[in-house]
Short mmCIF file of C-alpha atoms in Angstrom, two decimals:
data_model
loop_
_atom_site.label_atom_id
_atom_site.label_comp_id
_atom_site.label_asym_id
_atom_site.label_seq_id
_atom_site.Cartn_x
_atom_site.Cartn_y
_atom_site.Cartn_z
CA MET M 1 14.81 -12.77 -6.64
CA MET M 2 16.87 -12.29 -3.44
CA ASP M 3 20.54 -11.58 -3.61
CA PRO M 4 21.95 -14.09 -0.60
CA SER M 5 25.03 -11.86 0.06
CA SER M 6 22.61 -8.99 1.32
CA ALA M 7 21.91 -11.31 3.97
CA ASN M 8 25.42 -11.92 4.99
CA SER M 9 26.98 -8.72 5.41
CA VAL M 10 25.54 -4.74 6.22
CA ASN M 11 26.94 -3.19 3.45
CA GLY M 12 24.89 -6.44 1.24
CA PHE M 13 21.91 -5.18 2.98
CA TYR M 14 22.08 -1.99 2.28
CA ASN M 15 22.79 -2.70 -1.61
CA PHE M 16 19.93 -4.82 -1.30
CA LEU M 17 17.70 -2.19 -0.19
CA THR M 18 18.71 0.44 -2.74
CA ARG M 19 18.21 -2.42 -5.59
CA GLY M 20 14.39 -2.62 -3.93
CA ILE M 21 14.05 1.31 -3.51
CA GLU M 22 15.29 1.94 -7.50
CA ASP M 23 13.19 -0.97 -8.65
CA LEU M 24 10.45 0.57 -7.15
CA GLU M 25 10.64 3.52 -8.31
CA ARG M 26 10.87 2.17 -12.36
CA VAL M 27 7.20 0.65 -11.30
CA PHE M 28 6.35 3.82 -9.95
CA SER M 29 6.90 5.62 -13.37
CA SER M 30 5.94 2.91 -15.89
CA SER M 31 2.67 2.25 -13.95
CA ASN M 32 -0.59 4.57 -12.83
CA PHE M 33 -0.15 6.68 -9.55
CA MET M 34 -1.09 4.27 -6.57
CA SER M 35 -2.14 1.04 -8.78
CA ILE M 36 -2.83 -2.08 -7.71
CA HIS M 37 0.07 -3.39 -9.11
CA PHE M 38 2.73 -0.87 -7.67
CA LEU M 39 0.82 -1.30 -3.84
CA GLN M 40 1.88 -4.89 -4.81
CA ARG M 41 5.15 -4.39 -5.29
CA VAL M 42 5.43 -2.01 -2.21
CA LEU M 43 4.65 -4.70 -0.32
CA SER M 44 6.39 -7.45 -1.47
CA LEU M 45 9.77 -5.21 -0.88
CA LEU M 46 8.80 -4.69 2.75
CA ARG M 47 8.32 -8.37 3.28
CA SER M 48 11.56 -9.42 1.68
CA SER M 49 13.52 -6.01 3.71
CA HIS M 50 12.18 -7.60 6.67
CA ASN M 51 13.28 -11.33 6.25
CA GLN M 52 16.63 -10.08 4.93
CA LEU M 53 16.68 -8.40 8.40
CA THR M 54 15.90 -11.53 10.32
CA LEU M 55 18.32 -13.29 8.40
CA LEU M 56 20.86 -11.03 8.53
CA VAL M 57 21.06 -10.36 12.37
CA GLN M 58 21.83 -14.04 13.14
CA LYS M 59 25.13 -13.39 11.47
CA LEU M 60 26.20 -10.30 13.02
CA HIS M 61 27.09 -12.26 16.05
CA LEU M 62 25.49 -10.09 18.84
CA PRO M 63 25.36 -10.64 22.31
CA VAL M 64 23.09 -12.25 23.78
CA GLY M 65 20.09 -11.10 26.08
CA GLU M 66 21.47 -6.78 25.00
CA LYS M 67 19.52 -3.93 23.93
CA TRP M 68 19.57 -5.14 20.01
CA LEU M 69 16.97 -7.85 20.67
CA ASP M 70 14.69 -5.54 22.39
CA GLU M 71 15.26 -2.79 19.56
CA TYR M 72 14.13 -5.82 17.28
CA MET M 73 11.37 -7.00 18.86
CA ASP M 74 10.11 -3.26 19.38
CA GLU M 75 10.22 -2.64 15.23
CA SER M 76 8.67 -6.13 14.38
CA SER M 77 5.65 -5.07 16.85
CA LYS M 78 5.00 -1.61 14.41
CA LEU M 79 5.21 -3.60 11.36
CA TRP M 80 2.50 -6.34 13.33
CA GLU M 81 0.04 -3.34 14.31
CA VAL M 82 0.41 -0.85 10.77
CA CYS M 83 -0.14 -4.56 8.73
CA GLN M 84 -3.47 -5.11 10.91
CA ILE M 85 -4.56 -1.55 10.15
CA LEU M 86 -3.53 -2.03 6.40
CA LYS M 87 -5.37 -5.47 6.14
CA THR M 88 -8.89 -3.73 7.99
CA GLY M 89 -8.76 -1.01 5.74
CA ILE M 90 -8.51 -2.69 2.70
CA SER M 91 -10.79 -5.82 3.82
CA GLY M 92 -13.50 -2.83 3.39
CA LEU M 93 -12.84 -2.66 -0.26
CA GLU M 94 -14.19 -6.29 -0.79
CA ASN M 95 -17.80 -5.03 -0.15
CA TYR M 96 -17.08 -1.97 -3.02
CA TYR M 97 -16.06 -4.54 -5.60
CA SER M 98 -18.58 -7.19 -5.09
CA SER M 99 -21.24 -4.31 -5.79
CA GLY M 100 -19.27 -3.37 -8.50
CA LEU M 101 -19.27 -6.76 -10.08
CA ASN M 102 -23.04 -7.40 -9.62
CA ILE M 103 -23.58 -4.13 -11.87
CA ILE M 104 -21.65 -5.72 -14.87
CA SER M 105 -23.43 -8.91 -14.18
CA SER M 106 -26.70 -7.33 -14.65
CA PHE M 107 -25.35 -6.04 -18.01
CA ASP M 108 -24.17 -9.67 -19.13
CA SER M 109 -27.60 -10.63 -18.19
CA HIS M 110 -29.65 -8.53 -19.92
CA ARG M 111 -28.73 -7.28 -23.71
CA HIS M 112 -31.74 -4.56 -23.78
CA LEU M 113 -32.14 -2.25 -20.96
CA SER M 114 -35.59 -1.21 -20.08
CA PRO M 115 -36.35 1.63 -18.50
CA GLN M 116 -37.39 -0.84 -15.42
CA LEU M 117 -33.61 -2.34 -15.67
CA SER M 118 -32.30 1.27 -15.97
CA ARG M 119 -33.74 2.16 -12.52
CA GLN M 120 -32.08 -0.75 -10.90
CA VAL M 121 -29.12 -0.20 -12.27
CA ILE M 122 -28.90 3.02 -11.35
CA ARG M 123 -30.38 2.18 -7.86
CA ALA M 124 -27.16 -0.43 -7.81
CA ILE M 125 -24.49 2.25 -8.75
CA SER M 126 -25.90 4.50 -5.68
CA VAL M 127 -25.71 1.57 -3.62
CA CYS M 128 -22.04 0.83 -4.96
CA ARG M 129 -21.17 4.66 -4.42
CA ARG M 130 -22.37 4.46 -0.90
CA GLU M 131 -20.43 1.50 -0.15
CA ALA M 132 -17.19 3.88 -1.57
CA VAL M 133 -18.21 6.61 0.82
CA GLY M 134 -18.71 4.43 3.86
CA LEU M 135 -15.59 3.08 3.52
CA GLU M 136 -13.35 6.25 3.25
CA GLU M 137 -15.25 7.40 6.54
CA GLU M 138 -14.13 4.39 8.65
CA ASN M 139 -10.95 4.54 6.88
CA ARG M 140 -10.10 7.62 7.86
CA SER M 141 -11.72 7.38 11.40
CA LEU M 142 -8.96 4.25 11.39
CA MET M 143 -6.08 5.97 10.49
CA GLU M 144 -6.99 9.19 13.23
CA THR M 145 -6.81 6.77 15.70
CA ARG M 146 -4.67 3.93 15.00
CA THR M 147 -1.66 5.48 12.89
CA GLU M 148 -0.81 8.77 14.43
CA PRO M 149 1.25 6.85 18.11
CA LEU M 150 3.51 5.20 15.42
CA SER M 151 4.92 8.29 13.95
CA LEU M 152 5.61 6.64 10.33
CA LYS M 153 7.97 9.43 8.95
CA LEU M 154 11.91 9.11 7.74
CA ASP M 155 14.00 9.75 10.88
CA GLU M 156 15.50 12.90 10.70
CA LYS M 157 17.66 12.63 14.08
CA ILE M 158 21.84 13.14 14.09
CA CYS M 159 22.91 9.86 14.31
CA THR M 160 27.02 9.48 15.39
CA GLU M 161 29.26 6.80 13.36
CA SER M 162 29.60 4.97 16.87
CA LYS M 163 25.73 4.53 17.39
CA LEU M 164 25.26 3.24 13.85
CA ASN M 165 28.13 1.04 14.42
CA GLY M 166 26.67 -0.11 17.36
CA PHE M 167 25.75 -3.54 17.94
CA ASN M 168 28.37 -4.68 14.73
CA GLY M 169 26.53 -2.60 12.52
CA PHE M 170 23.16 -3.75 13.48
CA ARG M 171 21.59 -0.16 14.87
CA GLY M 172 22.81 0.95 11.60
CA VAL M 173 20.78 -1.70 9.89
CA LEU M 174 17.90 -1.02 11.81
CA TYR M 175 17.54 2.82 11.34
CA ALA M 176 17.80 1.73 7.37
CA MET M 177 15.18 -0.63 7.55
CA ARG M 178 13.06 2.13 9.89
CA ASN M 179 13.50 4.37 7.28
CA VAL M 180 12.43 2.09 4.46
CA SER M 181 9.42 0.64 6.25
CA SER M 182 8.07 3.84 7.18
CA LEU M 183 8.08 4.93 3.84
CA LEU M 184 6.80 1.95 2.28
CA LEU M 185 3.88 1.44 5.24
CA THR M 186 2.92 4.80 4.50
CA ILE M 187 2.40 4.39 0.70
CA LEU M 188 0.26 1.22 1.76
CA LEU M 189 -1.59 3.31 3.73
CA TYR M 190 -2.35 6.30 1.76
CA GLY M 191 -2.91 3.81 -1.26
CA SER M 192 -5.31 1.27 0.44
CA VAL M 193 -6.69 3.00 3.70
CA TYR M 194 -6.88 6.56 3.40
CA TYR M 195 -4.96 10.28 2.90
CA TRP M 196 -5.79 13.41 4.11
CA PRO M 197 -3.53 16.45 3.15
CA GLU M 198 -2.39 16.95 7.04
CA SER M 199 -1.19 13.37 7.30
CA ASN M 200 1.09 14.68 4.84
CA THR M 201 3.11 17.36 7.03
CA GLY M 202 6.37 16.99 8.92
CA ARG M 203 7.33 14.72 6.16
CA ARG M 204 9.47 17.06 4.46
CA ASN M 205 12.43 18.08 6.44
CA GLY M 206 15.66 17.94 5.46
CA TYR M 207 17.70 14.95 6.04
CA GLU M 208 22.06 16.65 5.80
CA GLY M 209 22.34 15.63 9.59
CA SER M 210 22.08 12.29 9.31
CA LEU M 211 25.19 10.40 8.39
CA LEU M 212 23.45 7.86 6.15
CA PHE M 213 21.98 10.34 3.94
CA GLY M 214 24.05 10.44 1.44
CA SER M 215 24.37 6.71 1.13
CA SER M 216 22.48 5.32 -1.83
CA PHE M 217 19.31 3.48 0.02
CA MET M 218 19.02 7.01 1.37
CA ILE M 219 19.26 8.99 -1.56
CA SER M 220 16.60 6.65 -3.37
CA THR M 221 14.24 6.37 0.04
CA VAL M 222 14.20 10.13 0.03
CA ARG M 223 13.97 10.64 -3.84
CA LEU M 224 10.82 8.10 -4.21
CA GLN M 225 9.05 9.94 -1.13
CA GLN M 226 9.76 13.66 -3.05
CA ARG M 227 8.18 11.66 -6.07
CA VAL M 228 5.16 10.16 -4.35
CA ASP M 229 5.05 13.86 -2.74
CA SER M 230 4.38 15.08 -5.15
CA GLU M 231 2.30 12.75 -7.34
CA ILE M 232 0.01 13.43 -4.41
CA ASN M 233 0.02 17.16 -4.47
CA GLU M 234 -1.28 16.98 -7.82
CA THR M 235 -4.00 14.36 -7.19
CA ARG M 236 -7.35 16.00 -7.42
CA GLY M 237 -10.37 15.07 -5.85
CA GLY M 238 -9.23 15.62 -2.43
CA PRO M 239 -8.74 13.12 0.58
CA GLY M 240 -9.70 9.43 0.71
CA VAL M 241 -8.24 6.16 -0.56
CA LEU M 242 -5.61 7.14 -3.27
CA LEU M 243 -5.96 3.92 -4.98
CA TYR M 244 -6.16 4.29 -8.35
CA GLU M 245 -8.67 1.72 -9.52
CA PHE M 246 -10.84 2.78 -7.04
CA ARG M 247 -10.65 6.45 -7.82
CA ARG M 248 -11.13 5.42 -11.64
CA SER M 249 -13.89 3.28 -11.11
CA LYS M 250 -15.70 5.95 -8.58
CA ASP M 251 -15.67 8.29 -11.80
CA LEU M 252 -16.68 5.48 -13.83
CA LEU M 253 -20.09 4.61 -12.56
CA ASP M 254 -21.07 8.13 -12.15
CA GLU M 255 -19.83 8.33 -15.84
CA LEU M 256 -21.90 5.13 -16.26
CA ARG M 257 -25.04 6.48 -14.54
CA GLY M 258 -25.33 9.67 -16.30
CA GLU M 259 -24.89 7.38 -20.06
CA ILE M 260 -28.11 5.83 -19.12
CA GLU M 261 -30.26 8.42 -17.74
CA ARG M 262 -29.72 10.17 -20.76
CA LYS M 263 -29.59 7.30 -23.48
CA CYS M 264 -32.62 5.12 -21.49
CA VAL M 265 -34.86 8.16 -21.14
CA LYS M 266 -37.30 7.38 -24.15
CA GLY M 267 -37.75 3.34 -23.62
CA SER M 268 -35.36 0.37 -24.29
CA VAL M 269 -32.03 0.77 -25.73
CA GLU M 270 -29.70 -2.56 -27.21
CA TRP M 271 -26.80 -1.54 -24.19
CA GLU M 272 -23.80 -2.95 -26.38
CA LEU M 273 -24.77 -0.47 -29.61
CA GLU M 274 -24.28 2.67 -27.44
CA ASP M 275 -20.60 3.41 -27.75
CA GLY M 276 -20.92 5.44 -23.94
CA ILE M 277 -22.44 2.45 -22.27
CA ARG M 278 -20.58 -0.13 -23.22
CA GLU M 279 -17.23 1.41 -23.59
CA ARG M 280 -17.67 2.54 -19.46
CA VAL M 281 -18.87 -1.03 -19.02
CA GLU M 282 -16.23 -3.11 -20.48
CA ILE M 283 -13.91 -0.75 -18.48
CA LEU M 284 -15.62 -0.75 -15.14
CA ARG M 285 -14.76 -4.51 -15.89
CA GLY M 286 -11.49 -4.77 -15.84
CA CYS M 287 -11.52 -2.12 -12.60
CA PHE M 288 -13.17 -4.32 -10.47
CA GLY M 289 -11.64 -7.81 -11.72
CA ILE M 290 -8.28 -5.89 -10.91
CA LEU M 291 -9.48 -4.84 -8.07
CA ARG M 292 -10.66 -8.02 -6.65
CA SER M 293 -7.45 -10.23 -7.73
CA GLY M 294 -5.49 -7.03 -6.53
CA ILE M 295 -6.69 -6.71 -3.11
CA GLU M 296 -6.38 -11.05 -2.60
CA ASN M 297 -3.00 -10.92 -3.24
CA ILE M 298 -2.51 -8.01 -1.08
CA VAL M 299 -4.75 -9.59 1.91
CA MET M 300 -2.73 -12.75 1.59
CA GLN M 301 0.29 -11.11 1.79
CA LEU M 302 -0.31 -9.37 5.05
CA ASP M 303 -1.20 -13.16 6.27
CA ASP M 304 2.70 -13.73 4.74
CA VAL M 305 3.81 -11.09 7.26
CA PHE M 306 2.33 -11.61 10.30
CA ASP M 307 3.46 -15.32 9.74
CA GLU M 308 6.79 -13.81 8.78
CA ILE M 309 7.09 -12.14 11.93
CA VAL M 310 6.68 -14.70 14.28
CA ASP M 311 8.68 -17.23 12.44
CA GLY M 312 11.58 -14.39 12.77
CA ARG M 313 10.88 -13.86 16.66
CA LYS M 314 11.00 -17.82 17.18
CA MET M 315 14.00 -17.76 15.13
CA LEU M 316 16.08 -15.27 16.78
CA LEU M 317 14.44 -16.25 20.36
CA ASN M 318 16.14 -20.16 19.57
CA PHE M 319 19.21 -18.12 18.37
CA CYS M 320 19.62 -16.61 21.28
CA SER M 321 18.94 -19.15 23.70
CA HIS M 322 20.96 -21.71 22.46
CA ARG M 323 24.45 -19.37 21.85
#
């Protein structure tokens, strides 16, 4: 639950960001790397941070018609653009998990795997794997053409105290929000759209020159970034969608195909009595089910982000016009 004080003062907002990032670190430590649950929490923090920023702006007694409004609009425009990319990329997973769930339905409908049914299932697995390959190719192109101009990385520019305190502290708040949202958006893109090693270059420079580097929120932000980078470097299998359930299900599909080819070569088998087949079918059932519910939730949250950006802009424009 959001602390109302975070929308009442600059320090309250910084404390809100710090708590949010630290909570996210705990989720990161207790869940599989880039799991759908972790990405849902990342998006939730992104949304609540942006909403808190919009509410705080109204408390800072900012001058009407000054540059602060343009800076806010620029930041919300970037958020809108990246969320559009996220929605396009993650929506492509729908065909993949639908194909996967159809495979599971084939097992549920047939107790015995005949040679003919085995061939049908193997063909369905091949179709599902092609869906995955096509998705990753499309998402790589999406990332290359649309995210590069947005420059999503932590801001390492040296900021003077007077600049951070500009507009009653608004500039410092926007600087903080820009850094936090850049990290959160990057995590979401790598997890649900596409990651390749070249996209991670230039993100690990020093921040000692920043006045805010020593602040709690910046320390937490950089620490989370370093932990994510470290896990990425240890990830096997190269570039692609890093989403845990997506990668796990691809591996399981290959294993299931191998089990079917090995067990069904001599004729029909009762698949529920074959441990190698049954275990993979059940794990895949869980993976595809989590993918379906998780992706539906993320798409719904992204639609809420678009509504909240529109509402926030209207709110601030009305706020300025009635002062």
